[in-house]
Tab-separated table of C-alpha atoms in Angstrom:
chain	number	residue	atom	x	y	z
A	1	SER	CA	-25.853	93.216	-19.564
A	2	ILE	CA	-23.525	91.845	-16.880
A	3	ASN	CA	-22.395	88.171	-17.143
A	4	PRO	CA	-21.321	86.282	-14.013
A	5	LEU	CA	-17.763	85.119	-13.568
A	6	VAL	CA	-17.256	81.396	-14.251
A	7	MET	CA	-14.536	78.918	-13.207
A	8	PRO	CA	-13.485	76.379	-15.874
A	9	ALA	CA	-13.198	72.774	-14.500
A	10	VAL	CA	-12.430	69.288	-15.888
A	11	SER	CA	-12.193	65.730	-14.458
A	12	ILE	CA	-11.295	62.340	-15.931
A	13	SER	CA	-12.318	58.769	-15.038
A	14	SER	CA	-12.424	55.156	-16.277
A	15	VAL	CA	-15.455	52.912	-15.899
A	16	THR	CA	-13.205	50.129	-14.560
A	17	GLY	CA	-11.348	52.408	-12.140
A	18	ASP	CA	-7.686	53.248	-11.848
A	19	THR	CA	-6.564	49.676	-11.055
A	20	THR	CA	-6.159	47.000	-13.718
A	21	CYS	CA	-4.152	43.918	-14.630
A	22	SER	CA	-1.074	43.804	-16.815
A	23	GLY	CA	-1.922	43.692	-20.527
A	24	ASN	CA	-5.371	45.226	-20.091
A	25	THR	CA	-6.413	48.559	-21.685
A	26	LEU	CA	-8.195	51.418	-19.934
A	27	THR	CA	-10.430	54.057	-21.524
A	28	TYR	CA	-10.489	57.430	-19.804
A	29	THR	CA	-13.172	60.044	-20.575
A	30	LEU	CA	-13.532	63.617	-19.348
A	31	THR	CA	-16.265	65.738	-17.823
A	32	ALA	CA	-15.913	69.490	-18.343
A	33	ALA	CA	-17.626	72.626	-16.992
A	34	ASN	CA	-17.432	76.202	-18.219
A	35	GLY	CA	-15.390	75.301	-21.227
A	36	GLY	CA	-17.111	77.776	-23.441
A	37	THR	CA	-18.275	77.210	-26.997
A	38	SER	CA	-15.073	75.635	-28.306
A	39	PRO	CA	-12.796	74.312	-25.562
A	40	THR	CA	-9.622	72.392	-26.442
A	41	TYR	CA	-8.211	69.358	-24.615
A	42	THR	CA	-4.693	68.032	-24.298
A	43	TRP	CA	-4.099	64.485	-22.893
A	44	ARG	CA	-0.761	63.533	-21.401
A	45	VAL	CA	0.745	60.307	-20.031
A	46	ASN	CA	3.598	60.947	-17.631
A	47	GLY	CA	3.783	64.493	-19.003
A	48	SER	CA	3.959	63.567	-22.698
A	49	ILE	CA	1.129	64.688	-24.984
A	50	VAL	CA	-0.734	61.718	-26.443
A	51	THR	CA	-4.000	63.022	-27.898
A	52	ALA	CA	-6.330	66.020	-28.156
A	53	SER	CA	-9.676	64.235	-28.144
A	54	THR	CA	-12.336	63.947	-25.477
A	55	ALA	CA	-11.265	60.355	-24.525
A	56	TYR	CA	-8.112	58.264	-24.484
A	57	ASN	CA	-7.621	54.473	-24.603
A	58	PHE	CA	-4.282	52.785	-23.771
A	59	ALA	CA	-2.538	49.874	-21.992
A	60	PRO	CA	-0.905	51.401	-18.914
A	61	VAL	CA	2.007	50.201	-16.831
A	62	ASN	CA	2.103	50.420	-13.074
A	63	GLY	CA	2.474	53.999	-11.813
A	64	ASP	CA	1.460	55.734	-15.059
A	65	VAL	CA	-0.038	59.221	-14.524
A	66	ILE	CA	-2.707	60.244	-17.055
A	67	SER	CA	-3.845	63.873	-17.186
A	68	VAL	CA	-5.903	66.256	-19.324
A	69	ARG	CA	-5.791	70.069	-19.677
A	70	MET	CA	-8.776	72.024	-20.917
A	71	THR	CA	-8.424	75.465	-22.435
A	72	SER	CA	-11.710	77.344	-22.051
A	73	ASN	CA	-13.136	80.161	-24.194
A	74	ALA	CA	-16.077	80.814	-21.851
A	75	THR	CA	-17.186	84.463	-21.409
A	76	CYS	CA	-16.176	85.971	-18.097
A	77	ARG	CA	-13.927	83.038	-17.220
A	78	ILE	CA	-11.758	83.412	-14.162
A	79	LEU	CA	-8.993	81.138	-15.582
A	80	ASP	CA	-8.179	80.079	-19.092
A	81	THR	CA	-7.279	76.452	-18.248
A	82	ALA	CA	-8.268	73.618	-15.945
A	83	SER	CA	-6.630	70.177	-15.489
A	84	SER	CA	-7.165	66.781	-13.875
A	85	SER	CA	-4.920	63.706	-13.405
A	86	ARG	CA	-5.104	60.112	-12.170
A	87	THR	CA	-2.370	57.630	-11.068
A	88	ILE	CA	-2.905	54.077	-12.374
A	89	THR	CA	-2.092	50.843	-10.519
A	90	VAL	CA	-1.301	47.827	-12.726
A	91	ASN	CA	-1.177	44.444	-10.983
A	92	THR	CA	0.841	41.540	-12.374
A	93	THR	CA	-1.148	38.619	-13.806
A	94	VAL	CA	-0.824	35.465	-11.635
A	95	THR	CA	-1.573	31.780	-12.301
A	96	PRO	CA	-2.965	29.811	-9.344
A	97	ALA	CA	-1.204	26.466	-8.856
A	98	ILE	CA	-0.976	23.671	-6.267
A	99	TYR	CA	1.240	20.661	-5.583
A	100	ILE	CA	0.634	17.830	-3.073
A	101	GLY	CA	3.362	16.712	-0.670
A	102	ILE	CA	3.006	13.286	0.997
A	103	SER	CA	4.474	11.951	4.241
A	104	PRO	CA	5.723	9.295	4.673
A	105	ASN	CA	5.085	8.172	1.069
A	106	ASP	CA	2.470	7.088	-1.456
A	107	THR	CA	3.389	3.461	-0.622
A	108	VAL	CA	2.663	2.465	2.994
A	109	CYS	CA	1.698	-0.498	5.147
A	110	GLU	CA	-1.805	-1.307	6.334
A	111	ALA	CA	-3.372	1.086	8.906
A	112	THR	CA	-0.614	3.695	8.389
A	113	SER	CA	-1.798	7.318	8.606
A	114	VAL	CA	-0.588	9.436	5.687
A	115	ASN	CA	-0.219	13.233	5.871
A	116	PHE	CA	-0.969	15.344	2.792
A	117	ALA	CA	0.037	19.018	2.514
A	118	ALA	CA	-0.685	21.367	-0.382
A	119	SER	CA	1.895	23.880	-1.635
A	120	ILE	CA	-0.043	26.811	-3.089
A	121	ALA	CA	0.610	29.692	-5.499
A	122	ALA	CA	-1.721	32.697	-5.944
A	123	PRO	CA	-4.521	31.637	-3.604
A	124	GLY	CA	-5.866	35.163	-3.024
A	125	SER	CA	-7.211	36.579	0.214
A	126	THR	CA	-10.091	34.129	0.741
A	127	PRO	CA	-9.412	30.907	-1.184
A	128	PHE	CA	-11.514	27.745	-0.901
A	129	TYR	CA	-9.873	24.313	-0.516
A	130	VAL	CA	-11.273	20.766	-0.927
A	131	TRP	CA	-9.622	17.331	-0.514
A	132	LYS	CA	-11.141	14.343	-2.305
A	133	VAL	CA	-10.602	10.586	-1.948
A	134	ASN	CA	-11.882	8.611	-4.924
A	135	GLY	CA	-13.855	11.680	-5.998
A	136	ILE	CA	-15.624	12.142	-2.648
A	137	VAL	CA	-15.006	15.284	-0.564
A	138	THR	CA	-13.283	14.238	2.661
A	139	GLY	CA	-11.547	17.366	3.985
A	140	THR	CA	-10.865	21.088	3.710
A	141	GLY	CA	-7.877	23.304	4.453
A	142	THR	CA	-4.325	22.994	3.153
A	143	THR	CA	-3.548	19.747	5.061
A	144	PHE	CA	-5.272	16.381	5.293
A	145	ALA	CA	-4.490	13.074	7.045
A	146	TYR	CA	-6.069	9.609	6.862
A	147	ALA	CA	-5.240	5.885	6.643
A	148	PRO	CA	-5.656	4.876	2.980
A	149	VAL	CA	-6.589	1.552	1.468
A	150	ASN	CA	-4.917	0.127	-1.605
A	151	ASN	CA	-5.532	2.026	-4.884
A	152	ASP	CA	-7.162	5.058	-3.247
A	153	ILE	CA	-6.965	8.175	-5.459
A	154	VAL	CA	-6.330	11.431	-3.553
A	155	SER	CA	-6.698	14.905	-5.104
A	156	PHE	CA	-6.839	18.550	-3.990
A	157	MET	CA	-8.831	21.439	-5.475
A	158	MET	CA	-8.456	25.187	-4.891
A	159	VAL	CA	-10.794	28.017	-5.861
A	160	SER	CA	-8.692	31.226	-5.937
A	161	ASN	CA	-9.820	34.822	-5.599
A	162	ALA	CA	-6.382	36.284	-6.320
A	163	VAL	CA	-6.328	39.631	-8.157
A	164	CYS	CA	-5.454	39.264	-11.850
A	165	ARG	CA	-5.649	35.422	-11.739
A	166	THR	CA	-5.614	33.547	-15.021
A	167	VAL	CA	-8.027	30.841	-13.775
A	168	ASP	CA	-10.437	30.527	-10.891
A	169	THR	CA	-10.176	26.797	-10.093
A	170	VAL	CA	-7.170	24.489	-10.174
A	171	THR	CA	-6.919	20.770	-9.335
A	172	SER	CA	-3.765	18.978	-8.179
A	173	ASN	CA	-2.080	15.956	-9.622
A	174	LEU	CA	-3.855	12.693	-8.736
A	175	VAL	CA	-2.055	10.582	-6.124
A	176	LYS	CA	-2.617	6.814	-6.282
A	177	MET	CA	-1.956	5.134	-2.950
A	178	THR	CA	-0.347	1.703	-2.690
A	179	VAL	CA	-1.068	-0.061	0.611
A	180	LEU	CA	0.966	-3.202	1.326
A	181	PRO	CA	-0.209	-5.912	3.750
A	182	ASP	CA	1.654	-6.523	6.988
A	183	LEU	CA	3.994	-9.497	6.601
A	184	THR	CA	3.074	-11.932	9.374
A	185	PRO	CA	4.983	-15.138	8.576
A	186	ILE	CA	3.129	-18.418	8.088
A	187	VAL	CA	5.553	-21.222	9.016
A	188	THR	CA	5.495	-24.975	8.550
A	189	ILE	CA	8.286	-27.401	9.436
A	190	THR	CA	9.162	-30.525	7.481
A	191	ALA	CA	11.555	-33.251	8.595
A	192	ASN	CA	13.815	-35.609	6.663
A	193	PRO	CA	13.560	-38.567	7.130
A	194	GLY	CA	10.633	-37.719	9.441
A	195	PHE	CA	9.550	-36.705	12.931
A	196	VAL	CA	9.773	-40.339	14.150
A	197	VAL	CA	13.294	-41.746	13.843
A	198	ASN	CA	15.583	-44.345	15.315
A	199	ALA	CA	18.000	-43.526	18.110
A	200	GLY	CA	21.061	-41.665	16.851
A	201	GLN	CA	19.512	-40.947	13.467
A	202	ASN	CA	20.178	-37.454	12.076
A	203	VAL	CA	17.096	-35.345	11.274
A	204	THR	CA	17.111	-32.335	8.930
A	205	LEU	CA	14.369	-29.825	9.691
A	206	THR	CA	13.308	-27.205	7.141
A	207	ALA	CA	11.224	-24.116	7.927
A	208	ASN	CA	8.928	-23.289	5.006
A	209	VAL	CA	7.765	-19.663	5.130
A	210	ILE	CA	4.968	-17.690	3.497
A	211	ASN	CA	4.821	-13.873	3.979
A	212	GLY	CA	8.416	-13.737	5.162
A	213	GLY	CA	9.583	-10.990	2.803
A	214	LEU	CA	12.724	-11.174	0.716
A	215	SER	CA	15.104	-12.116	3.533
A	216	PRO	CA	13.400	-13.393	6.709
A	217	THR	CA	15.551	-14.267	9.722
A	218	TYR	CA	15.513	-17.584	11.581
A	219	GLN	CA	16.384	-18.823	15.084
A	220	TRP	CA	16.118	-22.501	16.025
A	221	SER	CA	15.714	-23.641	19.643
A	222	VAL	CA	15.580	-27.069	21.272
A	223	ASN	CA	13.453	-27.392	24.397
A	224	GLY	CA	13.382	-23.586	24.689
A	225	ASN	CA	17.157	-23.099	24.391
A	226	PRO	CA	18.324	-21.087	21.336
A	227	ILE	CA	20.963	-22.908	19.276
A	228	THR	CA	23.999	-20.761	18.519
A	229	GLY	CA	24.504	-20.369	14.787
A	230	ALA	CA	21.202	-22.064	13.886
A	231	THR	CA	19.936	-19.031	11.950
A	232	SER	CA	19.067	-20.406	8.516
A	233	SER	CA	15.906	-22.063	7.240
A	234	ILE	CA	17.482	-25.532	7.694
A	235	TYR	CA	18.689	-27.143	10.919
A	236	SER	CA	20.140	-30.646	11.155
A	237	SER	CA	20.935	-32.605	14.339
A	238	THR	CA	20.266	-35.761	16.364
A	239	TYR	CA	17.662	-35.695	19.119
A	240	SER	CA	16.372	-37.362	22.245
A	241	ASN	CA	12.842	-38.669	22.478
A	242	ASN	CA	10.171	-35.929	22.684
A	243	ASP	CA	12.623	-33.098	22.034
A	244	LEU	CA	10.657	-29.932	21.179
A	245	VAL	CA	12.292	-28.039	18.304
A	246	THR	CA	11.121	-24.470	17.636
A	247	CYS	CA	11.895	-22.095	14.775
A	248	ASP	CA	11.259	-18.362	15.266
A	249	VAL	CA	10.839	-16.635	11.876
A	250	THR	CA	10.879	-12.833	11.590
A	251	SER	CA	9.684	-11.253	8.340
A	252	SER	CA	11.721	-8.630	6.491
A	253	GLY	CA	10.875	-5.604	4.378
A	254	MET	CA	8.958	-2.362	4.833
A	255	CYS	CA	5.910	-4.138	6.279
A	256	GLY	CA	7.896	-6.870	8.055
A	257	GLY	CA	9.261	-7.169	11.576
A	258	TYR	CA	6.658	-9.684	12.716
A	259	THR	CA	7.727	-12.977	14.322
A	260	THR	CA	5.984	-16.367	14.144
A	261	SER	CA	7.100	-19.394	16.164
A	262	LYS	CA	6.549	-22.937	14.942
A	263	SER	CA	7.383	-26.077	16.945
A	264	ALA	CA	7.737	-29.785	16.193
A	265	THR	CA	8.278	-32.779	18.469
A	266	ILE	CA	10.849	-35.424	17.565
A	267	GLN	CA	10.002	-38.991	18.611
A	268	VAL	CA	12.923	-41.405	18.859
A	269	MET	CA	12.016	-45.097	18.520
A	270	THR	CA	13.967	-47.632	20.593
A	271	ILE	CA	12.559	-50.861	19.148
A	272	ASN	CA	14.614	-53.210	16.985
A	273	GLY	CA	13.556	-54.322	13.549
A	274	PHE	CA	10.291	-53.419	11.883
A	275	GLU	CA	7.672	-55.331	13.901
A	276	THR	CA	6.302	-54.460	17.311
A	277	PRO	CA	7.500	-56.661	20.225
A	278	GLU	CA	4.060	-58.204	20.776
A	279	LEU	CA	3.809	-59.400	17.184
A	280	THR	CA	3.604	-63.225	16.810
A	281	GLY	CA	3.729	-65.349	13.721
A	282	THR	CA	5.456	-64.553	10.457
A	283	ILE	CA	3.584	-61.439	9.273
A	284	ARG	CA	5.964	-58.671	8.191
A	285	ILE	CA	6.274	-55.640	5.929
A	286	TYR	CA	8.793	-55.669	3.139
A	287	PRO	CA	10.724	-53.933	1.858
A	288	ASN	CA	11.315	-51.591	4.763
A	289	PRO	CA	12.356	-48.824	4.168
A	290	ASN	CA	10.379	-48.599	0.909
A	291	ASN	CA	9.360	-46.092	-1.751
A	292	GLY	CA	5.659	-46.168	-0.946
A	293	THR	CA	4.986	-49.576	-2.474
A	294	PHE	CA	5.364	-52.567	-0.157
A	295	THR	CA	3.848	-55.936	0.762
A	296	ILE	CA	2.310	-57.107	4.009
A	297	ALA	CA	2.390	-60.894	4.144
A	298	GLY	CA	2.605	-63.856	6.504
A	299	THR	CA	0.569	-66.094	8.800
A	300	THR	CA	-0.519	-65.910	12.399
A	301	THR	CA	-3.114	-67.672	14.496
A	302	SER	CA	-4.442	-64.353	15.778
A	303	LEU	CA	-5.587	-63.239	12.304
A	304	LYS	CA	-8.772	-65.262	11.754
A	305	ASN	CA	-10.989	-62.600	10.195
A	306	ASP	CA	-10.392	-59.978	7.527
A	307	CYS	CA	-7.836	-57.395	8.596
A	308	SER	CA	-8.659	-53.668	8.500
A	309	VAL	CA	-5.474	-51.741	7.700
A	310	THR	CA	-4.950	-48.030	8.450
A	311	ILE	CA	-1.741	-46.091	7.890
A	312	THR	CA	-1.124	-42.883	9.825
A	313	ASN	CA	1.653	-40.320	9.730
A	314	ILE	CA	3.520	-39.165	12.814
A	315	MET	CA	0.899	-36.466	13.385
A	316	GLY	CA	-1.783	-39.150	13.769
A	317	GLN	CA	-3.472	-38.326	10.450
A	318	VAL	CA	-4.858	-41.295	8.488
A	319	VAL	CA	-3.278	-41.351	5.039
A	320	TYR	CA	-4.444	-44.775	3.829
A	321	SER	CA	-7.021	-47.439	4.726
A	322	LYS	CA	-7.991	-50.798	3.244
A	323	THR	CA	-9.503	-54.148	4.284
A	324	LEU	CA	-7.223	-57.120	3.619
A	325	ARG	CA	-8.552	-60.620	2.966
A	326	VAL	CA	-7.342	-63.242	5.462
A	327	ILE	CA	-7.417	-66.805	4.105
A	328	ASN	CA	-6.352	-69.750	6.318
A	329	ASN	CA	-4.750	-67.352	8.795
A	330	SER	CA	-2.645	-65.908	5.999
A	331	VAL	CA	-2.463	-62.482	4.379
A	332	ASN	CA	-0.577	-61.354	1.266
A	333	GLU	CA	-1.354	-57.871	-0.066
A	334	THR	CA	0.626	-55.217	-1.926
A	335	ILE	CA	-0.060	-51.663	-0.786
A	336	VAL	CA	0.641	-48.601	-2.967
A	337	LEU	CA	0.656	-45.216	-1.236
A	338	GLY	CA	-0.081	-41.951	-3.029
A	339	SER	CA	2.719	-39.964	-4.610
A	340	THR	CA	1.858	-36.864	-2.573
A	341	LEU	CA	2.927	-38.331	0.760
A	342	ALA	CA	6.157	-36.992	2.242
A	343	ASN	CA	9.156	-39.102	3.150
A	344	GLY	CA	9.332	-40.178	6.777
A	345	MET	CA	8.122	-42.650	9.385
A	346	TYR	CA	4.590	-44.108	9.149
A	347	ILE	CA	2.576	-46.458	11.356
A	348	LEU	CA	0.507	-49.337	9.922
A	349	THR	CA	-2.186	-50.788	12.178
A	350	CYS	CA	-3.870	-54.090	11.313
A	351	THR	CA	-7.112	-54.622	13.258
A	352	THR	CA	-9.066	-57.867	13.388
A	353	GLY	CA	-11.811	-58.292	15.955
A	354	ASP	CA	-10.520	-56.938	19.276
A	355	GLU	CA	-6.841	-57.354	18.379
A	356	GLN	CA	-4.432	-54.963	16.722
A	357	LYS	CA	-0.984	-55.424	15.263
A	358	VAL	CA	1.198	-52.398	14.739
A	359	PHE	CA	4.098	-51.964	12.294
A	360	HIS	CA	6.474	-49.018	11.830
A	361	PHE	CA	7.985	-48.418	8.409
A	362	THR	CA	9.980	-45.719	6.682
A	363	MET	CA	9.115	-44.329	3.253
A	364	SER	CA	11.980	-42.836	1.260
A	365	ARG	CA	11.414	-42.007	-2.402
């Protein structure tokens, strides 16, 4: 009986391959041929014997070499031993992470475009990116730009395919946007004692500003000519009739820089006393100036019917009206104006039939 010659052989493998992540364990098993009836096996890691079984389980480090040697007792064997080895790659565990950078800031003015950029760790070879505004997908990629509205919430999400990642999906910090309105000044001008004054009388003008910011700037002009040094909210001077006084107000602050111009006309009266030149009889207003309470009294042949009284401010707005009783060509009525009226010059017109009598008076509380 002649037996054929046989060659002993052995190989090793792991079901998960020779690449793993740090901290993981690998199980290697062997496949043998022509080992005979009672082969023996010796496992080694980096040349050091670790076991003599048919399988070996361990947690490798990068570059470990695992090998096995089989000693055969097969009949007619060509060699006594056979061996096999594998080199293991261990990748470091990574944690995907993202952070949002914002330019210029998370606080901006209306209609300002804001640029968002994501700083990324462990994205992998083919990551997936999504930008959301108030929970709604609005962009992809690592950058995003848009003009926010106040209280918008911006976030960024990444799905990583990095090897040995600890998580698949990571979401950024939430960014709440603050959008400030543009500061366009709203300007009104008040005058003390009023916009209608006597010749040579000093008038103090005050610019009242809304939406001017913390420190708006001012420039007063008269008839289009800027006044040197008149750069505060108050300007005081004497004027000629129909002088046009203008205040240019420029808002301050991050959303400022806008200028609003407001003008007022100063009327200078040249009449003497408190009654108009055409007035006849003894009708007068007293006291004048007054604090808003005064009497109109006297007689005149031209007042034969009831007198309709209207009081207007220098802007021509009616602030008071009443019908006065005329008895025997005489009138005697006390008038009380509202406490909300501003100090200044007012015009009282008394109308009866086709005739009118006009009085100018000053209210100073």
